């Protein structure tokens, strides 16, 4: 069942993803292969509309490929029952969106506590970890504020902290600094990078920012629906 080398934590094999658009089909990914190793930070740099979000959604088990396979932690996911896919996503994957997607009615701390409690962690333990993560992201003083009371950079720091609240092995980030000014982007990226490095996470990060992408272990792009190496 687990036939991957130990260090490959995410693998897309021959993935095809097509969107039906009325008469014709839009082939976004075709014969797409990609592997991410434990502890590796990879930047995905490609123009708008080339399929970055599609790739991340497939990797994050938020969508299914039309053909091909997505392995997460050595497990083939395409034929998995939904309940198992959901559990695997919850246990193994953290996702950061361009817009924070935090729950507006809850404070920053509560946004970190809730996913942990859903996973069965006690409230006191969840609160402790939330506090540690907010401190790590240098926003502990904003913990009792709701998202609307936070700046864009603070919102993204909370969103990153939330993505790792359940200690996933894989972090997927879809243009996490795309909505921020250059200085704030740099700060948020540094925080994300430090977190990824210190937790030994594998991370795939879509970004348009070449300066940030160069800080990754390697860069890839999308070319006619395939992932190819990119020299920045
Ligand atoms: P990127 O994130 O690189 O901008 P996307 O993965 O969002 O690219 O989209 C790739 C292509 O697929 C685009 O042409 C987009 O319009 C199209 N697309 C994305 N999602 C859907 C969908 N749910 N239905 C139809 N077309 C879609
Ligand atoms: Mg996108």
XYZ file of C-alpha atoms and ligand atoms in Angstrom:
260
model
C 0.000 0.000 0.000
C 2.718 2.436 0.976
C 5.147 2.085 -1.898
C 6.626 5.616 -1.789
C 10.135 6.322 -0.658
C 9.814 7.540 2.915
C 10.775 11.087 2.161
C 8.057 11.760 -0.455
C 5.028 13.041 1.408
C 2.946 14.361 -1.484
C 2.885 12.958 -4.971
C 0.791 13.758 -8.022
C 1.082 11.155 -10.767
C -0.197 11.706 -14.276
C -2.901 14.015 -13.024
C -5.486 15.336 -15.453
C -8.026 17.999 -14.524
C -10.569 19.299 -16.992
C -13.291 21.885 -16.514
C -16.291 21.613 -18.802
C -17.104 24.940 -20.353
C -20.325 24.493 -22.301
C -19.376 23.094 -25.702
C -15.680 22.710 -25.081
C -13.494 21.439 -22.292
C -10.753 23.421 -20.612
C -7.829 21.125 -19.863
C -6.012 22.738 -16.926
C -3.676 19.909 -15.888
C -2.551 17.109 -18.177
C 0.018 14.357 -17.491
C 1.004 16.392 -14.459
C 3.607 14.892 -12.129
C 4.890 16.464 -8.954
C 6.569 15.229 -5.768
C 7.156 17.051 -2.525
C 9.594 15.705 0.044
C 9.434 16.012 3.800
C 10.831 19.314 4.999
C 11.028 20.744 1.484
C 9.785 24.246 0.616
C 8.794 24.570 -3.037
C 7.575 27.726 -4.751
C 5.065 27.450 -7.592
C 5.447 30.485 -9.817
C 3.197 30.740 -12.849
C 0.952 33.326 -14.507
C -2.664 33.754 -13.517
C -5.018 31.197 -14.992
C -2.390 28.504 -15.552
C -3.740 26.171 -12.860
C -1.887 26.952 -9.612
C -5.022 26.936 -7.479
C -6.278 23.821 -9.257
C -3.012 22.039 -8.474
C -3.118 23.102 -4.825
C -6.768 22.086 -4.464
C -5.980 18.644 -5.886
C -2.949 18.296 -3.614
C -5.067 19.427 -0.661
C -7.784 16.849 -1.431
C -10.285 19.651 -1.979
C -10.836 18.458 -5.556
C -10.369 15.139 -7.324
C -8.411 14.599 -10.518
C -10.305 13.368 -13.593
C -7.555 10.820 -13.962
C -4.212 10.128 -12.365
C -3.528 9.803 -8.680
C -2.708 11.944 -5.666
C -0.722 10.240 -2.905
C -0.660 11.851 0.513
C 1.717 10.318 3.041
C 1.991 7.295 0.770
C -1.758 6.734 0.515
C -3.587 6.762 -2.822
C -6.550 9.112 -2.402
C -8.650 9.002 -5.569
C -10.695 5.983 -4.675
C -10.802 6.733 -0.970
C -14.213 7.115 0.664
C -14.972 10.777 1.394
C -14.827 10.263 5.136
C -11.271 8.910 4.889
C -10.209 11.714 2.524
C -11.573 14.273 4.970
C -9.725 12.675 7.876
C -6.486 12.490 5.885
C -6.830 16.151 4.875
C -7.514 17.185 8.463
C -4.574 15.206 9.859
C -1.942 15.785 7.193
C -2.655 19.049 5.379
C -2.840 22.723 6.268
C -4.159 25.182 3.687
C -3.616 28.944 3.469
C -5.657 31.000 1.002
C -4.941 34.397 -0.555
C -7.772 35.864 1.489
C -7.586 34.722 5.069
C -10.896 32.729 5.262
C -10.942 33.156 9.045
C -14.293 32.853 10.800
C -15.409 36.481 11.226
C -17.464 35.921 14.398
C -14.566 34.459 16.336
C -11.376 35.908 17.769
C -7.955 35.007 16.413
C -7.419 32.612 19.325
C -10.816 30.988 18.810
C -10.039 30.559 15.103
C -7.046 28.452 16.168
C -8.821 26.613 18.969
C -11.848 25.432 16.976
C -10.105 23.212 14.390
C -8.144 21.545 17.199
C -11.290 20.847 19.200
C -12.949 19.412 16.079
C -10.023 17.022 15.977
C -10.692 16.000 19.565
C -8.097 18.026 21.457
C -9.219 19.410 24.824
C -10.063 23.102 25.039
C -7.267 23.870 27.481
C -4.669 22.114 25.355
C -5.983 23.777 22.193
C -5.798 27.186 23.861
C -2.240 26.547 24.941
C -1.159 25.625 21.428
C -3.076 28.593 19.978
C -1.183 30.892 22.337
C 2.151 29.376 21.368
C 1.417 29.670 17.666
C 0.260 33.279 17.925
C 3.411 34.054 19.852
C 5.522 32.326 17.228
C 3.817 34.438 14.562
C 4.411 37.505 16.764
C 0.772 38.440 17.102
C -0.018 37.186 20.593
C -1.261 40.635 21.573
C -3.957 40.376 18.865
C -5.365 37.048 20.065
C -8.602 38.447 21.461
C -9.422 40.419 18.318
C -11.739 39.365 15.529
C -10.434 39.218 11.942
C -12.085 42.538 10.976
C -10.048 44.265 13.700
C -6.750 42.942 12.312
C -4.593 44.288 9.484
C -4.168 42.234 6.311
C -0.751 41.041 7.436
C -2.060 40.079 10.873
C -5.000 38.231 9.321
C -2.612 36.181 7.184
C -0.399 35.403 10.175
C -3.447 34.078 12.001
C -4.490 32.118 8.893
C -1.018 30.535 8.689
C -1.089 29.723 12.404
C -4.528 28.166 11.969
C -3.328 26.078 9.019
C -0.722 24.427 11.246
C -2.819 24.277 14.428
C -3.348 20.546 13.972
C 0.359 19.933 13.280
C 0.007 18.842 9.632
C 2.952 17.426 7.682
C 2.109 19.374 4.526
C 1.397 23.079 4.170
C -0.236 24.314 0.968
C -0.412 28.062 0.480
C -2.210 29.710 -2.437
C -0.696 33.162 -2.971
C -0.662 33.768 0.791
C 0.917 37.202 0.405
C -0.795 38.121 -2.868
C -3.111 40.533 -1.146
C -0.465 42.369 0.907
C 1.857 45.318 0.303
C 5.539 44.442 -0.372
C 6.833 45.093 3.168
C 4.016 43.171 4.801
C 4.438 40.363 2.247
C 8.057 40.001 3.242
C 7.236 39.879 6.959
C 4.451 37.366 6.517
C 6.605 35.247 4.219
C 9.452 35.248 6.736
C 7.065 34.132 9.464
C 5.746 31.352 7.224
C 9.230 30.265 6.231
C 10.455 30.182 9.837
C 7.445 28.127 10.849
C 7.900 25.685 7.962
C 11.607 25.275 8.705
C 11.248 24.893 12.457
C 8.391 22.382 12.195
C 10.094 20.450 9.383
C 6.976 20.884 7.252
C 6.774 20.162 3.558
C 5.347 23.231 1.858
C 4.105 24.106 -1.597
C 3.576 27.786 -2.023
C 2.040 29.537 -5.023
C 3.374 33.055 -5.425
C 3.934 35.741 -8.043
C 6.746 37.245 -6.041
C 10.108 36.144 -7.475
C 12.117 37.498 -4.536
C 10.115 35.366 -2.130
C 10.136 32.359 -4.471
C 13.953 32.432 -4.588
C 14.012 31.716 -0.858
C 12.422 28.313 -1.495
C 14.492 25.128 -1.904
C 13.369 24.962 -5.515
C 10.954 26.662 -7.866
C 8.540 25.089 -10.313
C 6.115 26.468 -12.855
C 3.220 25.186 -14.951
C 3.735 24.646 -18.649
C 0.756 23.412 -20.668
C -0.679 21.677 -17.648
C 2.523 20.116 -16.402
C 4.791 21.015 -13.502
C 8.308 21.822 -14.707
C 11.414 23.125 -12.936
C 11.934 26.887 -12.998
C 15.271 28.657 -12.710
C 14.679 32.062 -11.143
P -4.432 30.115 -11.210
O -4.619 29.795 -9.765
O -3.067 29.794 -11.728
O -4.801 31.529 -11.526
P -6.687 28.339 -11.597
O -6.258 26.997 -11.166
O -7.549 29.109 -10.661
O -5.416 29.186 -12.049
O -7.487 28.204 -12.953
C -6.951 27.573 -14.105
C -7.976 27.674 -15.231
O -9.111 26.905 -14.897
C -8.475 29.099 -15.477
O -8.646 29.268 -16.868
C -9.779 29.124 -14.744
O -10.671 30.040 -15.339
C -10.278 27.712 -14.876
N -11.103 27.268 -13.751
C -10.718 27.201 -12.464
N -11.697 26.711 -11.683
C -12.736 26.454 -12.507
C -14.054 25.916 -12.326
N -14.495 25.537 -11.113
N -14.834 25.791 -13.414
C -14.399 26.153 -14.641
N -13.180 26.652 -14.895
C -12.355 26.813 -13.839
Mg -5.148 30.954 -8.145
